[in-house]
Short mmCIF file of C-alpha atoms in Angstrom, two decimals:
data_model
loop_
_atom_site.label_atom_id
_atom_site.label_comp_id
_atom_site.label_asym_id
_atom_site.label_seq_id
_atom_site.Cartn_x
_atom_site.Cartn_y
_atom_site.Cartn_z
CA MET A 25 -17.52 8.93 2.79
CA SER A 26 -20.94 8.40 1.23
CA SER A 27 -22.62 10.36 4.04
CA ARG A 28 -20.64 13.49 3.26
CA ARG A 29 -22.18 13.71 -0.18
CA SER A 30 -25.22 15.39 1.38
CA ARG A 31 -23.13 18.38 2.47
CA SER A 32 -23.31 20.85 -0.42
CA SER A 33 -20.60 23.34 -1.26
CA ARG A 34 -21.11 27.05 -1.78
CA HIS A 35 -20.92 26.49 -5.52
CA SER A 36 -24.01 24.42 -6.06
CA GLY A 37 -24.47 22.10 -8.98
CA GLY A 38 -21.16 20.68 -10.15
CA SER A 39 -18.88 19.65 -7.29
CA ARG A 40 -20.23 17.11 -4.82
CA ILE A 41 -17.18 17.28 -2.61
CA SER A 42 -17.20 20.29 -0.29
CA GLU A 43 -14.31 22.44 0.77
CA ASP A 44 -14.91 21.37 4.38
CA GLN A 45 -14.38 17.77 3.50
CA ILE A 46 -11.07 18.53 1.83
CA ASN A 47 -9.95 20.61 4.81
CA ASP A 48 -10.98 17.81 7.12
CA LEU A 49 -8.85 15.32 5.19
CA VAL A 50 -5.94 17.74 5.06
CA SER A 51 -6.01 18.26 8.83
CA LYS A 52 -6.15 14.50 9.37
CA LEU A 53 -3.07 14.19 7.19
CA GLN A 54 -1.37 16.97 9.13
CA GLN A 55 -1.77 15.00 12.35
CA LEU A 56 0.26 12.17 10.88
CA LEU A 57 3.21 14.29 9.85
CA PRO A 58 5.92 14.48 12.49
CA GLU A 59 6.90 18.04 11.55
CA LEU A 60 3.49 19.63 11.46
CA ARG A 61 1.37 17.79 13.99
CA ASN A 62 2.10 20.22 16.81
CA ARG A 63 1.26 23.34 14.85
CA SER A 64 -2.29 24.64 14.80
CA SER A 65 -4.09 23.93 11.57
CA ASP A 66 -4.81 27.58 10.72
CA LYS A 67 -1.11 28.37 10.65
CA VAL A 68 -0.28 25.61 8.18
CA SER A 69 -1.42 25.92 4.59
CA ALA A 70 -2.84 22.94 2.75
CA ALA A 71 -0.09 23.18 0.15
CA ARG A 72 2.49 22.90 2.91
CA VAL A 73 0.77 19.79 4.23
CA LEU A 74 0.82 18.21 0.77
CA GLN A 75 4.47 19.08 0.26
CA ASP A 76 5.45 17.64 3.62
CA THR A 77 3.37 14.53 2.98
CA CYS A 78 5.26 13.91 -0.27
CA ASN A 79 8.59 14.42 1.47
CA TYR A 80 7.60 12.18 4.34
CA ILE A 81 6.43 9.36 2.07
CA ARG A 82 9.68 9.60 0.10
CA SER A 83 11.73 9.38 3.29
CA LEU A 84 9.66 6.41 4.48
CA HIS A 85 10.28 4.67 1.14
CA ARG A 86 14.00 5.31 1.51
CA GLU A 87 13.95 3.87 4.99
CA VAL A 88 12.16 0.74 3.80
CA ASP A 89 14.72 0.34 1.03
CA ASP A 90 17.59 0.62 3.51
CA LEU A 91 15.92 -1.86 5.82
CA SER A 92 15.36 -4.34 3.00
CA ASP A 93 18.99 -4.10 1.97
CA ARG A 94 20.03 -4.69 5.57
CA LEU A 95 17.59 -7.60 5.91
CA SER A 96 18.79 -9.24 2.70
CA GLU A 97 22.39 -9.12 3.95
CA LEU A 98 21.40 -10.50 7.34
CA LEU A 99 19.34 -13.29 5.81
CA GLU A 100 22.28 -14.39 3.70
CA THR A 101 24.54 -14.86 6.67
CA SER A 102 22.25 -16.12 9.38
CA ASP A 103 20.57 -19.28 8.14
CA THR A 104 21.60 -21.15 11.25
CA THR A 105 19.99 -18.73 13.65
CA GLN A 106 16.50 -19.05 12.20
CA ALA A 107 15.26 -21.35 14.91
CA ALA A 108 16.38 -18.94 17.62
CA LEU A 109 14.79 -16.08 15.71
CA ILE A 110 11.43 -17.78 15.39
CA ARG A 111 11.47 -18.76 19.03
CA SER A 112 12.14 -15.20 20.13
CA LEU A 113 9.43 -13.85 17.84
CA LEU A 114 6.87 -16.21 19.31
CA MET A 115 7.82 -15.31 22.85
CA GLN A 116 7.30 -11.55 22.36
CA MET B 79 -5.17 -17.84 -6.73
CA GLU B 80 -2.97 -20.71 -7.92
CA PRO B 81 -5.14 -22.19 -10.70
CA MET B 82 -5.79 -18.76 -12.17
CA VAL B 83 -2.07 -18.14 -12.34
CA VAL B 84 -1.37 -21.39 -14.20
CA GLU B 85 -4.11 -20.79 -16.70
CA MET B 86 -2.92 -17.33 -17.54
CA SER B 87 0.66 -18.35 -18.08
CA SER B 88 -0.36 -21.11 -20.47
CA THR B 89 -2.43 -18.75 -22.58
CA VAL B 90 0.41 -16.26 -22.78
CA ILE B 91 2.88 -18.94 -23.85
CA SER B 92 0.65 -20.63 -26.39
CA ASN B 93 -0.74 -17.53 -28.08
CA PRO B 94 1.40 -14.46 -27.85
CA VAL B 95 -0.89 -12.60 -30.22
CA THR B 96 -4.03 -12.28 -28.14
CA SER B 97 -7.49 -11.96 -29.49
CA SER B 98 -10.03 -9.77 -27.78
CA ASN B 99 -11.58 -12.89 -26.22
CA ARG B 100 -8.45 -13.59 -24.22
CA VAL B 101 -8.31 -10.03 -22.94
CA ILE B 102 -11.97 -10.17 -21.93
CA SER B 103 -11.57 -13.48 -20.14
CA ARG B 104 -8.47 -12.21 -18.32
CA ARG B 105 -10.36 -9.07 -17.37
CA LYS B 106 -13.11 -11.25 -15.90
CA LYS B 107 -10.58 -13.24 -13.89
CA ILE B 108 -9.03 -10.09 -12.43
CA LYS B 109 -12.49 -8.76 -11.62
CA LYS B 110 -13.46 -12.01 -9.93
CA SER B 111 -10.43 -12.17 -7.69
CA LEU B 112 -10.69 -8.48 -6.80
CA ARG B 113 -14.40 -8.79 -6.11
CA ASN B 114 -13.86 -11.77 -3.83
CA GLN B 115 -11.17 -9.88 -1.99
CA THR B 116 -13.06 -6.65 -1.57
CA GLN B 117 -16.69 -7.69 -1.25
CA SER B 118 -16.65 -8.47 2.45
CA SER B 119 -14.29 -5.61 3.17
CA ASN B 120 -16.54 -3.14 1.32
CA ASN B 121 -19.47 -4.19 3.48
CA ASN B 122 -17.39 -3.58 6.56
CA ASN B 123 -16.29 -0.19 5.29
CA ASN B 124 -19.85 0.93 4.64
CA ASN B 125 -20.81 0.07 8.19
CA ASN B 126 -17.84 1.73 9.79
CA SER B 127 -17.26 4.71 7.56
CA ASP B 128 -19.88 6.98 9.10
CA ASN B 129 -18.79 6.50 12.69
CA THR B 130 -15.05 5.85 12.65
CA PRO B 131 -13.40 6.96 9.41
CA SER B 132 -9.92 6.41 10.78
CA SER B 133 -10.48 2.95 12.31
CA THR B 134 -8.33 1.22 9.73
CA THR B 135 -5.64 3.87 10.09
CA THR B 136 -5.32 3.35 13.84
CA GLU B 137 -5.21 -0.42 13.35
CA TRP B 138 -1.76 -0.06 11.83
CA LYS B 139 -0.49 1.16 15.17
CA THR B 140 -1.57 -1.92 17.11
CA GLN B 141 0.96 -4.48 18.20
CA ALA B 142 -1.32 -7.24 16.92
CA GLN B 143 -1.19 -5.91 13.36
CA GLN B 144 2.58 -5.65 13.56
CA GLN B 145 2.81 -9.24 14.75
CA VAL B 146 0.63 -10.41 11.88
CA TYR B 147 2.81 -8.56 9.41
CA SER B 148 6.07 -9.80 10.95
CA SER B 149 5.07 -13.44 10.87
CA LYS B 150 3.76 -13.21 7.31
CA LEU B 151 6.90 -11.40 6.21
CA LEU B 152 9.14 -13.99 7.80
CA LYS B 153 7.26 -16.81 6.15
CA ALA B 154 7.35 -15.12 2.74
CA LEU B 155 11.06 -14.34 3.02
CA ARG B 156 11.89 -17.92 3.92
CA GLU B 157 9.86 -19.18 0.96
CA VAL B 158 11.66 -16.82 -1.38
CA ARG B 159 15.04 -18.03 -0.19
CA ILE B 160 14.26 -21.73 -0.21
CA SER B 161 12.94 -21.85 -3.77
CA PRO B 162 15.45 -20.51 -6.30
CA PRO B 163 14.35 -17.17 -7.72
CA ALA B 164 13.15 -16.94 -11.34
CA PRO B 165 15.67 -15.47 -13.80
CA THR B 166 13.53 -12.33 -14.14
CA ALA B 167 13.23 -11.76 -10.38
CA PRO B 168 15.39 -9.05 -8.80
CA LYS B 169 18.17 -9.94 -6.42
CA GLY B 170 19.02 -8.93 -2.88
CA GLY B 171 17.56 -5.81 -1.31
CA ARG B 172 15.17 -5.12 -4.16
CA ALA B 173 13.65 -8.60 -3.81
CA VAL B 174 13.19 -8.13 -0.07
CA ARG B 175 11.53 -4.75 -0.71
CA GLU B 176 9.06 -6.31 -3.15
CA VAL B 177 8.22 -9.14 -0.76
CA ALA B 178 7.75 -6.65 2.08
CA ASP B 179 5.40 -4.49 -0.01
CA ARG B 180 3.41 -7.48 -1.15
CA VAL B 181 2.99 -8.79 2.40
CA LEU B 182 2.00 -5.28 3.52
CA ALA B 183 -0.70 -5.17 0.85
CA VAL B 184 -1.95 -8.60 1.90
CA THR B 185 -2.07 -7.55 5.54
CA ALA B 186 -4.25 -4.61 4.51
CA LYS B 187 -6.83 -7.21 3.41
CA GLY B 188 -7.74 -5.26 0.29
CA ARG B 189 -9.50 -2.50 2.19
CA SER B 190 -7.49 0.28 0.61
CA ARG B 191 -6.89 1.25 -2.99
CA TRP B 192 -3.10 1.31 -2.64
CA SER B 193 -3.00 -2.29 -1.37
CA ARG B 194 -5.14 -3.52 -4.23
CA ALA B 195 -2.96 -1.60 -6.68
CA ILE B 196 0.22 -3.22 -5.31
CA LEU B 197 -1.25 -6.69 -5.71
CA THR B 198 -2.68 -6.16 -9.20
CA ASN B 199 0.55 -4.53 -10.36
CA ARG B 200 2.45 -7.61 -9.30
CA LEU B 201 0.09 -9.82 -11.26
CA LYS B 202 0.37 -7.56 -14.26
CA LEU B 203 4.16 -7.60 -14.24
CA LYS B 204 4.37 -11.35 -13.90
CA PHE B 205 2.03 -12.51 -16.63
CA MET B 206 0.97 -9.68 -18.79
CA LYS B 207 4.14 -7.87 -19.73
CA LYS B 208 3.29 -7.83 -23.42
CA HIS B 209 -0.21 -6.50 -22.96
CA ALA B 210 0.45 -3.94 -20.23
CA LYS B 211 -1.58 -1.21 -21.95
CA ARG B 212 -4.72 -3.30 -22.25
CA GLN B 213 -4.42 -4.52 -18.68
CA LYS B 214 -4.15 -0.97 -17.36
CA VAL B 215 -7.48 -0.21 -19.01
CA ALA B 216 -8.96 -3.39 -17.59
CA ALA B 217 -7.71 -2.66 -14.09
CA SER B 218 -9.04 0.89 -14.08
CA CYS B 219 -12.42 -0.40 -15.30
CA THR B 220 -12.58 -3.01 -12.56
CA THR B 221 -11.58 -0.71 -9.73
CA SER B 222 -14.04 2.01 -10.72
CA ARG B 223 -16.82 -0.52 -11.04
CA ILE B 224 -16.10 -2.03 -7.68
CA THR B 225 -15.81 1.14 -5.61
CA ARG B 226 -18.42 3.16 -7.56
CA LYS B 227 -16.98 6.50 -6.42
CA PRO B 228 -18.08 9.57 -8.40
CA ARG B 229 -15.55 11.46 -10.50
CA VAL B 230 -15.38 14.99 -9.13
CA GLY B 231 -13.77 18.01 -10.70
CA ILE B 232 -11.13 19.40 -8.37
CA LEU B 233 -11.10 22.73 -10.19
CA LYS B 234 -14.54 23.67 -8.86
CA LEU B 235 -13.19 24.21 -5.34
CA LYS B 236 -12.26 27.75 -4.38
CA THR B 237 -8.81 27.97 -2.85
CA LYS B 238 -7.60 24.68 -4.28
CA ASN B 239 -7.57 26.16 -7.77
CA LEU B 240 -3.97 27.23 -7.36
CA PRO B 241 -1.63 25.48 -9.80
CA ALA B 242 0.92 24.93 -7.03
CA PHE B 243 -1.64 23.00 -5.02
CA GLN B 244 -2.74 20.98 -8.05
CA LYS B 245 0.84 20.10 -8.89
CA LYS B 246 1.55 18.90 -5.35
CA ALA B 247 -1.65 16.87 -5.35
CA ARG B 248 -0.57 15.16 -8.57
CA VAL B 249 2.88 14.41 -7.15
CA LEU B 250 1.27 12.87 -4.09
CA GLY B 251 -1.01 10.84 -6.33
CA ARG B 252 2.03 9.39 -8.09
CA LEU B 253 3.73 8.50 -4.79
CA VAL B 254 0.83 6.52 -3.37
CA PRO B 255 0.34 3.34 -5.41
CA GLY B 256 -2.91 3.18 -7.34
CA CYS B 257 -3.78 6.84 -7.02
CA ARG B 258 -2.41 8.36 -10.18
CA LYS B 259 -5.73 9.45 -11.64
CA GLN B 260 -7.85 9.69 -8.53
CA PRO B 261 -9.60 12.87 -7.40
CA LEU B 262 -8.14 14.83 -4.50
CA PRO B 263 -10.20 13.50 -1.56
CA VAL B 264 -9.39 9.92 -2.58
CA ILE B 265 -5.69 10.73 -2.75
CA LEU B 266 -5.75 12.33 0.70
CA ASP B 267 -7.66 9.46 2.24
CA GLU B 268 -5.38 6.82 0.70
CA ALA B 269 -2.31 8.78 1.77
CA THR B 270 -3.32 8.76 5.45
CA ASP B 271 -3.76 4.99 5.43
CA TYR B 272 -0.62 4.44 3.37
CA ILE B 273 1.54 6.49 5.74
CA ALA B 274 0.26 4.57 8.76
CA ALA B 275 0.95 1.27 6.99
CA LEU B 276 4.46 2.34 5.93
CA GLU B 277 5.30 3.35 9.50
CA MET B 278 4.20 -0.07 10.71
CA GLN B 279 6.23 -1.73 7.96
CA ILE B 280 9.33 0.15 9.11
CA ARG B 281 8.75 -0.75 12.77
CA ALA B 282 8.29 -4.43 11.92
CA MET B 283 11.26 -4.63 9.56
CA SER B 284 13.65 -2.84 11.91
CA ALA B 285 12.55 -5.10 14.77
CA LEU B 286 13.20 -8.08 12.51
CA ALA B 287 16.61 -6.75 11.49
CA ASP B 288 17.56 -6.10 15.12
CA LEU B 289 16.44 -9.59 16.03
CA LEU B 290 18.48 -11.12 13.22
CA SER B 291 21.60 -9.15 13.99
CA GLY B 292 21.13 -9.63 17.73
CA ALA B 293 20.53 -13.37 17.31
CA SER B 294 23.65 -13.85 15.22
CA THR B 295 25.86 -12.04 17.74
CA SER B 296 24.27 -13.67 20.79
CA SER B 297 24.63 -17.18 19.37
CA THR B 298 28.37 -16.70 18.92
CA THR B 299 28.78 -15.27 22.43
CA THR B 300 26.81 -18.05 24.11
CA ALA B 301 28.87 -20.61 22.24
CA SER B 302 32.11 -19.09 23.46
CA GLN B 303 30.98 -18.55 27.05
CA PRO B 304 31.09 -21.51 29.40
CA PRO B 305 27.73 -22.35 31.02
CA PRO B 306 27.34 -21.00 34.58
CA SER B 307 27.83 -23.70 37.19
#
């Protein structure tokens, strides 16, 4: 990131971060989103990418919560199978 | 980390009304532990950042990283269940979620701001409930001193002046841990790493859950079935 400081924006003086750098980061983010990664980056606005990122992170959080609930239930009931579990994990 | 923890708890118990000395010494302890964690990783980042900015992001997709996370998670979960939880600790799914997030932050090896934020938040909640405001100031001082990133005005950029864009950027900053007051490029960078890490966390936890549910059903079936002759 420190190398990009040399790239100056059209507005000289104040901002050290250029528009290109922001667009670069936004397109990188777009590649991670399942909805938008197939669309070309000129057809997707940066605001749309941000909105979808927020929604995606929220849905990931929800999924982790569901998984932790499921795991806590499973851990309560399966103390005896821990040896089998560890063995199968090591063999993967 | 253990001795630091014991010291802090004793100071909180003995002197609930803290003097400025206590706050300063606690600030130094946080700084020390953070610096130890991040010093080597910062050196690595400086070497890699020019050539492969997304190297840490792609690491989350590797099977090796998932294995590391799974084994650490399993170990942490077993420890939580063996020792009885403290009266203030949450029960059930919430406890598992907190353990999973903590192990995820540890697996990140302190290379990203969100992982450091998760770990320092945990420390703050445990020992410094009464002095949360002062600790927030201390934490923000330490992180800015460690990373030394410049504060940049977002409003100077052309098309990103729109209030809708600013609002969405703020929302995103609140979603990613540790990025509430960070400038836009930092938020975007942290978000890419955080999403990759979350996806890995989900893969690992669902594999673990399948294993646990599969193991419990298979053990009952093998018990009932007679061995093949």
